[in-house]
Amino acid sequence: MKKILSPLVIVLLMSAFIACANKDQQEQEYQHTDIDKAHNSQNSLSWGGVYAGEIPSASGSGIKVQLTLHYNGTYEISYKYIGKKGSAYTSTGAFTWNDAGSSVILDTKDFPPYYKVGENRLFQLDMQGNMITGNLANNYILKKIKDEEFKN
């Protein structure tokens, strides 16, 4: 019986050691994966085009928003309060990119100027440029409805 247990114990210990060694190697490979900082929304996505959506409103049913970003660094935005006549607002201007190339900043003080650019989406950010969180966060996403045809 002793002769059977000794080899069995050795095999079990070796199996455990090999399993742990493989796990450590996989974790090391994962930890050394670098993110390519040269790729960002500004230079990797086809971001020019028309984005639209409905965002919450404190004084009504919501606000229809349409934002067009042009490759020449200009924008057009329109707001329309749902269910209120004569409540449309339209503005044009220029925008810049943040240092990370992930968000655009509209040159306005009349409405939220920060939008994070995603794949066929714009995420409206708060007035400090941070992601909106909480239960209503998904209501601040504009979806791309039309591509801009030419890069200028």
mmCIF file of C-alpha atoms in Angstrom:
data_model
loop_
_atom_site.group_PDB
_atom_site.id
_atom_site.type_symbol
_atom_site.label_atom_id
_atom_site.label_comp_id
_atom_site.label_asym_id
_atom_site.label_seq_id
_atom_site.Cartn_x
_atom_site.Cartn_y
_atom_site.Cartn_z
ATOM 1 C CA MET A 1 0.000 0.000 0.000
ATOM 2 C CA LYS A 2 2.863 2.321 0.894
ATOM 3 C CA LYS A 3 4.454 1.664 -2.502
ATOM 4 C CA ILE A 4 1.255 2.770 -4.297
ATOM 5 C CA LEU A 5 0.719 5.943 -2.248
ATOM 6 C CA SER A 6 4.240 7.347 -2.689
ATOM 7 C CA PRO A 7 4.123 7.531 -6.516
ATOM 8 C CA LEU A 8 0.540 8.805 -6.368
ATOM 9 C CA VAL A 9 1.490 11.619 -3.984
ATOM 10 C CA ILE A 10 4.453 12.544 -6.180
ATOM 11 C CA VAL A 11 2.261 12.680 -9.313
ATOM 12 C CA LEU A 12 -0.332 14.851 -7.546
ATOM 13 C CA LEU A 13 2.312 17.259 -6.253
ATOM 14 C CA MET A 14 3.908 17.556 -9.695
ATOM 15 C CA SER A 15 0.517 18.205 -11.310
ATOM 16 C CA ALA A 16 -0.252 20.954 -8.813
ATOM 17 C CA PHE A 17 3.181 22.529 -9.347
ATOM 18 C CA ILE A 18 2.797 22.501 -13.153
ATOM 19 C CA ALA A 19 -0.706 23.992 -12.949
ATOM 20 C CA CYS A 20 0.524 26.835 -10.736
ATOM 21 C CA ALA A 21 3.500 27.495 -13.010
ATOM 22 C CA ASN A 22 1.227 27.717 -16.074
ATOM 23 C CA LYS A 23 -1.104 30.121 -14.270
ATOM 24 C CA ASP A 24 1.794 32.394 -13.288
ATOM 25 C CA GLN A 25 3.058 32.416 -16.877
ATOM 26 C CA GLN A 26 -0.408 33.332 -18.220
ATOM 27 C CA GLU A 27 -0.736 36.161 -15.688
ATOM 28 C CA GLN A 28 2.693 37.516 -16.639
ATOM 29 C CA GLU A 29 1.788 37.495 -20.334
ATOM 30 C CA TYR A 30 -1.453 39.333 -19.575
ATOM 31 C CA GLN A 31 0.230 41.936 -17.378
ATOM 32 C CA HIS A 32 2.806 42.828 -20.023
ATOM 33 C CA THR A 33 0.250 43.683 -22.712
ATOM 34 C CA ASP A 34 0.757 47.332 -23.589
ATOM 35 C CA ILE A 35 -1.981 49.543 -24.956
ATOM 36 C CA ASP A 36 -1.092 51.266 -28.198
ATOM 37 C CA LYS A 37 -1.469 54.915 -27.236
ATOM 38 C CA ALA A 38 -1.112 56.023 -30.854
ATOM 39 C CA HIS A 39 -4.625 54.776 -31.611
ATOM 40 C CA ASN A 40 -7.465 56.880 -30.259
ATOM 41 C CA SER A 41 -10.931 57.998 -31.309
ATOM 42 C CA GLN A 42 -9.571 60.965 -33.240
ATOM 43 C CA ASN A 43 -7.294 58.983 -35.543
ATOM 44 C CA SER A 44 -8.839 55.502 -35.495
ATOM 45 C CA LEU A 45 -12.577 56.063 -35.928
ATOM 46 C CA SER A 46 -14.674 57.469 -38.746
ATOM 47 C CA TRP A 47 -16.167 60.043 -36.377
ATOM 48 C CA GLY A 48 -17.438 62.655 -38.866
ATOM 49 C CA GLY A 49 -21.201 62.615 -39.348
ATOM 50 C CA VAL A 50 -24.603 63.218 -37.802
ATOM 51 C CA TYR A 51 -25.460 61.932 -34.305
ATOM 52 C CA ALA A 52 -28.921 62.057 -32.758
ATOM 53 C CA GLY A 53 -30.759 61.061 -29.623
ATOM 54 C CA GLU A 54 -33.094 62.124 -26.849
ATOM 55 C CA ILE A 55 -31.672 63.251 -23.535
ATOM 56 C CA PRO A 56 -33.554 63.799 -20.272
ATOM 57 C CA SER A 57 -35.026 67.181 -19.406
ATOM 58 C CA ALA A 58 -35.863 68.445 -15.930
ATOM 59 C CA SER A 59 -38.814 70.403 -17.293
ATOM 60 C CA GLY A 60 -40.521 68.033 -19.694
ATOM 61 C CA SER A 61 -40.512 64.857 -21.720
ATOM 62 C CA GLY A 62 -36.953 65.237 -22.944
ATOM 63 C CA ILE A 63 -34.838 67.008 -25.511
ATOM 64 C CA LYS A 64 -34.148 65.850 -29.071
ATOM 65 C CA VAL A 65 -30.505 66.520 -29.880
ATOM 66 C CA GLN A 66 -28.804 66.384 -33.254
ATOM 67 C CA LEU A 67 -25.068 67.045 -33.451
ATOM 68 C CA THR A 68 -23.066 67.048 -36.673
ATOM 69 C CA LEU A 69 -19.280 66.826 -36.474
ATOM 70 C CA HIS A 70 -17.309 67.798 -39.584
ATOM 71 C CA TYR A 71 -13.765 66.673 -40.297
ATOM 72 C CA ASN A 72 -12.753 70.334 -40.728
ATOM 73 C CA GLY A 73 -13.291 70.904 -36.982
ATOM 74 C CA THR A 74 -16.723 72.533 -37.136
ATOM 75 C CA TYR A 75 -20.065 71.399 -35.749
ATOM 76 C CA GLU A 76 -23.793 72.108 -35.896
ATOM 77 C CA ILE A 77 -26.058 71.268 -32.989
ATOM 78 C CA SER A 78 -29.806 71.553 -32.531
ATOM 79 C CA TYR A 79 -31.950 71.074 -29.442
ATOM 80 C CA LYS A 80 -35.729 70.667 -29.513
ATOM 81 C CA TYR A 81 -37.741 70.264 -26.329
ATOM 82 C CA ILE A 82 -40.257 67.472 -26.865
ATOM 83 C CA GLY A 83 -43.848 68.680 -26.618
ATOM 84 C CA LYS A 84 -43.023 72.409 -26.536
ATOM 85 C CA LYS A 85 -43.658 74.617 -29.568
ATOM 86 C CA GLY A 86 -41.057 77.179 -30.455
ATOM 87 C CA SER A 87 -38.448 75.570 -28.249
ATOM 88 C CA ALA A 88 -35.847 74.758 -30.893
ATOM 89 C CA TYR A 89 -32.285 75.995 -30.583
ATOM 90 C CA THR A 90 -29.554 75.684 -33.206
ATOM 91 C CA SER A 91 -25.905 76.662 -33.026
ATOM 92 C CA THR A 92 -22.733 76.261 -35.055
ATOM 93 C CA GLY A 93 -19.099 76.609 -34.152
ATOM 94 C CA ALA A 94 -15.745 74.912 -33.900
ATOM 95 C CA PHE A 95 -14.551 72.061 -31.720
ATOM 96 C CA THR A 96 -11.212 70.796 -30.479
ATOM 97 C CA TRP A 97 -10.028 67.400 -29.264
ATOM 98 C CA ASN A 98 -8.816 66.719 -25.738
ATOM 99 C CA ASP A 99 -5.155 65.757 -25.294
ATOM 100 C CA ALA A 100 -5.974 62.031 -25.306
ATOM 101 C CA GLY A 101 -7.851 62.285 -28.622
ATOM 102 C CA SER A 102 -10.885 60.627 -27.047
ATOM 103 C CA SER A 103 -13.331 63.535 -26.611
ATOM 104 C CA VAL A 104 -14.394 66.648 -28.493
ATOM 105 C CA ILE A 105 -14.958 70.001 -26.827
ATOM 106 C CA LEU A 106 -17.477 72.329 -28.474
ATOM 107 C CA ASP A 107 -16.761 76.071 -28.287
ATOM 108 C CA THR A 108 -19.955 76.962 -26.425
ATOM 109 C CA LYS A 109 -21.214 77.871 -22.995
ATOM 110 C CA ASP A 110 -24.913 77.493 -23.905
ATOM 111 C CA PHE A 111 -25.055 73.692 -23.596
ATOM 112 C CA PRO A 112 -22.798 70.825 -22.475
ATOM 113 C CA PRO A 113 -19.596 71.090 -24.548
ATOM 114 C CA TYR A 114 -17.961 67.696 -23.854
ATOM 115 C CA TYR A 115 -18.616 64.514 -25.846
ATOM 116 C CA LYS A 116 -16.614 61.280 -25.672
ATOM 117 C CA VAL A 117 -16.305 59.773 -29.148
ATOM 118 C CA GLY A 118 -16.999 56.054 -29.469
ATOM 119 C CA GLU A 119 -17.711 53.662 -32.322
ATOM 120 C CA ASN A 120 -20.791 55.244 -34.000
ATOM 121 C CA ARG A 121 -21.702 56.958 -30.709
ATOM 122 C CA LEU A 122 -21.149 60.142 -28.770
ATOM 123 C CA PHE A 123 -21.378 60.056 -24.993
ATOM 124 C CA GLN A 124 -22.426 63.400 -23.571
ATOM 125 C CA LEU A 125 -20.176 64.187 -20.612
ATOM 126 C CA ASP A 126 -20.930 66.360 -17.598
ATOM 127 C CA MET A 127 -19.892 70.026 -17.421
ATOM 128 C CA GLN A 128 -16.442 69.031 -16.093
ATOM 129 C CA GLY A 129 -15.806 66.534 -18.911
ATOM 130 C CA ASN A 130 -16.487 63.376 -16.873
ATOM 131 C CA MET A 131 -18.650 60.420 -17.868
ATOM 132 C CA ILE A 132 -22.222 60.679 -16.646
ATOM 133 C CA THR A 133 -22.937 57.805 -14.273
ATOM 134 C CA GLY A 134 -25.991 56.417 -12.548
ATOM 135 C CA ASN A 135 -29.367 55.133 -13.679
ATOM 136 C CA LEU A 136 -29.774 57.710 -16.461
ATOM 137 C CA ALA A 137 -26.271 57.374 -17.951
ATOM 138 C CA ASN A 138 -27.507 55.440 -21.008
ATOM 139 C CA ASN A 139 -29.886 58.305 -21.816
ATOM 140 C CA TYR A 140 -26.956 60.590 -22.668
ATOM 141 C CA ILE A 141 -25.767 58.663 -25.724
ATOM 142 C CA LEU A 142 -26.188 60.037 -29.246
ATOM 143 C CA LYS A 143 -26.114 57.443 -32.028
ATOM 144 C CA LYS A 144 -24.619 58.039 -35.442
ATOM 145 C CA ILE A 145 -27.321 58.250 -38.087
ATOM 146 C CA LYS A 146 -25.247 59.421 -41.067
ATOM 147 C CA ASP A 147 -21.552 59.403 -41.984
ATOM 148 C CA GLU A 148 -19.863 62.487 -43.353
ATOM 149 C CA GLU A 149 -18.911 61.509 -46.870
ATOM 150 C CA PHE A 150 -15.526 63.185 -47.239
ATOM 151 C CA LYS A 151 -12.645 63.879 -44.922
ATOM 152 C CA ASN A 152 -11.456 67.449 -45.509
#
